[in-house]
mmCIF file of C-alpha atoms in Angstrom:
data_model
loop_
_atom_site.group_PDB
_atom_site.id
_atom_site.type_symbol
_atom_site.label_atom_id
_atom_site.label_comp_id
_atom_site.label_asym_id
_atom_site.label_seq_id
_atom_site.Cartn_x
_atom_site.Cartn_y
_atom_site.Cartn_z
ATOM 1 C CA MET A 1 -9.167 26.002 -21.483
ATOM 2 C CA THR A 2 -8.992 25.305 -17.635
ATOM 3 C CA ASP A 3 -6.957 22.492 -16.788
ATOM 4 C CA LEU A 4 -9.272 19.712 -14.987
ATOM 5 C CA LYS A 5 -6.493 17.226 -14.428
ATOM 6 C CA TYR A 6 -6.958 16.949 -10.676
ATOM 7 C CA VAL A 7 -10.458 17.664 -10.656
ATOM 8 C CA THR A 8 -12.714 14.793 -10.267
ATOM 9 C CA PHE A 9 -16.307 14.692 -12.002
ATOM 10 C CA CYS A 10 -17.903 14.257 -8.456
ATOM 11 C CA GLY A 11 -16.074 17.888 -7.818
ATOM 12 C CA LEU A 12 -13.173 16.661 -5.530
ATOM 13 C CA TYR A 13 -9.954 18.199 -5.843
ATOM 14 C CA CYS A 14 -7.390 14.972 -6.355
ATOM 15 C CA ARG A 15 -4.341 16.877 -4.812
ATOM 16 C CA HIS A 16 -6.463 16.753 -1.293
ATOM 17 C CA CYS A 17 -6.324 13.108 -1.444
ATOM 18 C CA ILE A 18 -3.849 11.312 0.988
ATOM 19 C CA ASN A 19 -2.230 9.675 -1.990
ATOM 20 C CA PHE A 20 -1.060 13.300 -2.806
ATOM 21 C CA ALA A 21 -0.980 15.399 0.241
ATOM 22 C CA ARG A 22 0.455 12.928 2.912
ATOM 23 C CA ILE A 23 1.557 9.538 1.730
ATOM 24 C CA PRO A 24 4.411 10.502 -0.680
ATOM 25 C CA GLN A 25 5.960 12.511 1.917
ATOM 26 C CA GLN A 26 5.799 10.217 4.534
ATOM 27 C CA ALA A 27 6.932 7.080 2.674
ATOM 28 C CA ALA A 28 9.849 9.102 1.019
ATOM 29 C CA ALA A 29 10.683 10.199 4.903
ATOM 30 C CA LEU A 30 11.164 6.545 5.845
ATOM 31 C CA TYR A 31 12.617 5.659 2.526
ATOM 32 C CA ASN A 32 15.355 7.854 3.141
ATOM 33 C CA THR A 33 15.739 7.251 7.003
ATOM 34 C CA MET A 34 15.901 3.324 6.309
ATOM 35 C CA ASP A 35 18.179 3.932 3.171
ATOM 36 C CA ARG A 36 20.481 5.785 5.596
ATOM 37 C CA GLU A 37 20.645 2.866 8.275
ATOM 38 C CA GLY A 38 21.298 0.412 5.506
ATOM 39 C CA TYR A 39 17.865 -1.557 5.260
ATOM 40 C CA GLU A 40 18.406 -2.121 1.654
ATOM 41 C CA HIS A 41 21.170 -4.313 2.624
ATOM 42 C CA PHE A 42 20.070 -6.103 5.647
ATOM 43 C CA GLY A 43 16.159 -5.708 5.629
ATOM 44 C CA PRO A 44 16.087 -9.011 3.512
ATOM 45 C CA TYR A 45 17.552 -10.772 6.562
ATOM 46 C CA GLU A 46 15.113 -9.138 8.874
ATOM 47 C CA SER A 47 12.152 -10.292 6.973
ATOM 48 C CA PRO A 48 11.711 -12.240 3.766
ATOM 49 C CA GLU A 49 9.325 -9.920 2.426
ATOM 50 C CA PHE A 50 11.234 -6.848 2.693
ATOM 51 C CA ASN A 51 12.167 -6.797 -0.952
ATOM 52 C CA ASP A 52 8.498 -6.261 -2.021
ATOM 53 C CA PHE A 53 8.052 -3.712 0.768
ATOM 54 C CA TRP A 54 11.061 -1.780 -0.507
ATOM 55 C CA LYS A 55 9.897 -1.595 -4.037
ATOM 56 C CA HIS A 56 6.559 -0.577 -2.688
ATOM 57 C CA LEU A 57 7.699 1.892 -0.626
ATOM 58 C CA LYS A 58 9.482 3.817 -3.106
ATOM 59 C CA LYS A 59 6.503 3.643 -5.614
ATOM 60 C CA LEU A 60 4.546 5.356 -2.496
ATOM 61 C CA ALA A 61 7.193 7.872 -2.272
ATOM 62 C CA GLU A 62 6.625 9.028 -5.700
ATOM 63 C CA LEU A 63 2.687 8.559 -6.071
ATOM 64 C CA ASP A 64 2.260 12.490 -6.118
ATOM 65 C CA LYS A 65 4.137 12.099 -9.169
ATOM 66 C CA THR A 66 2.701 9.166 -10.650
ATOM 67 C CA ASN A 67 -0.530 9.482 -9.776
ATOM 68 C CA PRO A 68 -3.271 10.061 -12.696
ATOM 69 C CA GLY A 69 -5.973 11.442 -10.916
ATOM 70 C CA CYS A 70 -9.603 10.593 -11.503
ATOM 71 C CA ARG A 71 -9.723 11.552 -15.282
ATOM 72 C CA GLY A 72 -6.664 9.449 -15.527
ATOM 73 C CA GLY A 73 -8.249 6.376 -14.114
ATOM 74 C CA CYS A 74 -7.253 6.890 -10.578
ATOM 75 C CA GLY A 75 -9.888 5.127 -8.003
ATOM 76 C CA ASP A 76 -12.852 2.748 -8.711
ATOM 77 C CA PRO A 77 -12.824 2.019 -12.404
ATOM 78 C CA GLY A 78 -16.713 0.938 -11.671
ATOM 79 C CA CYS A 79 -17.459 4.310 -10.189
ATOM 80 C CA LYS A 80 -20.864 5.313 -11.158
ATOM 81 C CA ILE A 81 -20.377 8.907 -10.979
ATOM 82 C CA ARG A 82 -17.556 8.784 -13.427
ATOM 83 C CA ILE A 83 -19.389 6.896 -15.795
ATOM 84 C CA CYS A 84 -22.633 8.663 -15.807
ATOM 85 C CA ALA A 85 -20.473 11.842 -16.040
ATOM 86 C CA LYS A 86 -18.895 10.721 -19.101
ATOM 87 C CA GLU A 87 -21.940 9.016 -20.754
ATOM 88 C CA LYS A 88 -23.613 12.886 -20.112
ATOM 89 C CA GLY A 89 -20.738 14.380 -21.490
ATOM 90 C CA GLN A 90 -20.474 16.569 -18.264
ATOM 91 C CA GLU A 91 -16.899 17.605 -17.114
ATOM 92 C CA ILE A 92 -18.110 18.210 -13.670
ATOM 93 C CA CYS A 93 -21.418 17.125 -12.216
ATOM 94 C CA VAL A 94 -22.261 20.434 -10.655
ATOM 95 C CA TYR A 95 -23.360 21.660 -14.019
ATOM 96 C CA CYS A 96 -25.690 18.592 -14.490
ATOM 97 C CA GLU A 97 -29.363 19.333 -13.909
ATOM 98 C CA GLU A 98 -29.875 16.537 -11.917
ATOM 99 C CA TYR A 99 -26.922 17.344 -9.288
ATOM 100 C CA PRO A 100 -26.537 15.901 -6.768
ATOM 101 C CA CYS A 101 -28.484 12.833 -7.596
ATOM 102 C CA ASP A 102 -28.399 9.338 -5.459
ATOM 103 C CA LYS A 103 -25.329 8.525 -6.833
ATOM 104 C CA PHE A 104 -23.847 11.128 -4.207
ATOM 105 C CA GLU A 105 -24.988 9.359 -1.087
ATOM 106 C CA PHE A 106 -22.269 7.427 -0.488
ATOM 107 C CA LEU A 107 -19.525 9.924 -1.435
ATOM 108 C CA VAL A 108 -21.162 12.719 0.687
ATOM 109 C CA LYS A 109 -20.440 10.843 3.963
ATOM 110 C CA GLN A 110 -16.924 10.237 3.037
ATOM 111 C CA TYR A 111 -16.239 13.685 1.927
ATOM 112 C CA PRO A 112 -18.743 16.057 4.075
ATOM 113 C CA ALA A 113 -17.145 19.122 1.988
ATOM 114 C CA LEU A 114 -18.319 18.022 -1.288
ATOM 115 C CA LEU A 115 -21.791 19.492 -1.914
ATOM 116 C CA GLY A 116 -20.394 22.744 -0.403
ATOM 117 C CA ASP A 117 -17.464 22.657 -2.585
ATOM 118 C CA GLY A 118 -20.158 22.011 -5.613
ATOM 119 C CA LYS A 119 -21.874 24.947 -4.858
ATOM 120 C CA LYS A 120 -18.417 27.210 -4.504
ATOM 121 C CA ILE A 121 -17.641 26.173 -8.046
ATOM 122 C CA LYS A 122 -20.909 27.301 -9.143
ATOM 123 C CA GLU A 123 -20.915 30.589 -7.441
ATOM 124 C CA MET A 124 -16.826 31.486 -7.841
ATOM 125 C CA GLY A 125 -16.451 29.371 -11.244
ATOM 126 C CA ILE A 126 -13.785 27.131 -11.758
ATOM 127 C CA GLU A 127 -10.968 29.136 -11.987
ATOM 128 C CA ALA A 128 -11.354 30.933 -8.710
ATOM 129 C CA TRP A 129 -12.386 27.484 -6.836
ATOM 130 C CA LEU A 130 -8.794 25.658 -8.575
ATOM 131 C CA HIS A 131 -6.975 28.635 -7.095
ATOM 132 C CA GLU A 132 -8.641 28.372 -3.768
ATOM 133 C CA GLN A 133 -7.938 24.237 -3.832
ATOM 134 C CA GLU A 134 -4.228 25.299 -4.526
ATOM 135 C CA GLU A 135 -4.145 27.378 -1.706
ATOM 136 C CA ARG A 136 -5.671 24.490 0.574
ATOM 137 C CA CYS A 137 -2.664 22.322 -0.793
ATOM 138 C CA ARG A 138 -0.025 24.769 0.248
ATOM 139 C CA ARG A 139 -1.346 24.922 3.777
ATOM 140 C CA GLY A 140 -1.189 21.151 3.801
ATOM 141 C CA TYR A 141 -5.107 20.488 3.590
ATOM 142 C CA CYS A 142 -6.080 16.713 3.390
ATOM 143 C CA PHE A 143 -9.330 15.405 2.708
ATOM 144 C CA SER A 144 -9.254 13.130 6.055
ATOM 145 C CA ASP A 145 -8.692 16.537 7.979
ATOM 146 C CA GLY A 146 -12.512 17.320 6.905
ATOM 147 C CA ARG A 147 -13.697 13.638 7.999
ATOM 148 C CA TYR A 148 -11.740 14.285 11.242
ATOM 149 C CA ASP A 149 -13.553 17.516 12.080
ATOM 150 C CA ILE A 150 -17.070 16.154 11.085
ATOM 151 C CA GLN A 151 -16.330 13.018 13.553
ATOM 152 C CA ASN A 152 -15.217 15.342 16.305
ATOM 153 C CA GLN A 153 -18.462 17.546 15.951
ATOM 154 C CA GLN A 154 -20.753 14.317 16.108
ATOM 155 C CA GLU A 155 -19.056 12.714 19.121
#
């Protein structure tokens, strides 16, 4: 059986999210730099909120290892797409005869490649699509890259 751990019900791939693809690496770099410079010791003198910041920065640096993905509960707990898919017993919405329904309107604005990826899942099959997504991860792709591409085209 195909491991859908990082495939959202709507058809996004969790590992392209900034919480997997960029924030942990950047938070770890900042944490490590500050640690080398002794911030753990003198940071609290710089700011009364430092200890909370320090703890949160460490959490962010490990987010790619601790984030459960959509199927594990990441994101909006009231997500209408997730709720609907679960109620209908759909593993991925692209296989629903109503796809794409009106629940996708807001999401397509945020993730312009979503419907194209849905079409690819249907055409290529989930295994080939997953392989393609992992290749995109290796190349450093992040969802925000697609948003910037669309914004630049509209300007």
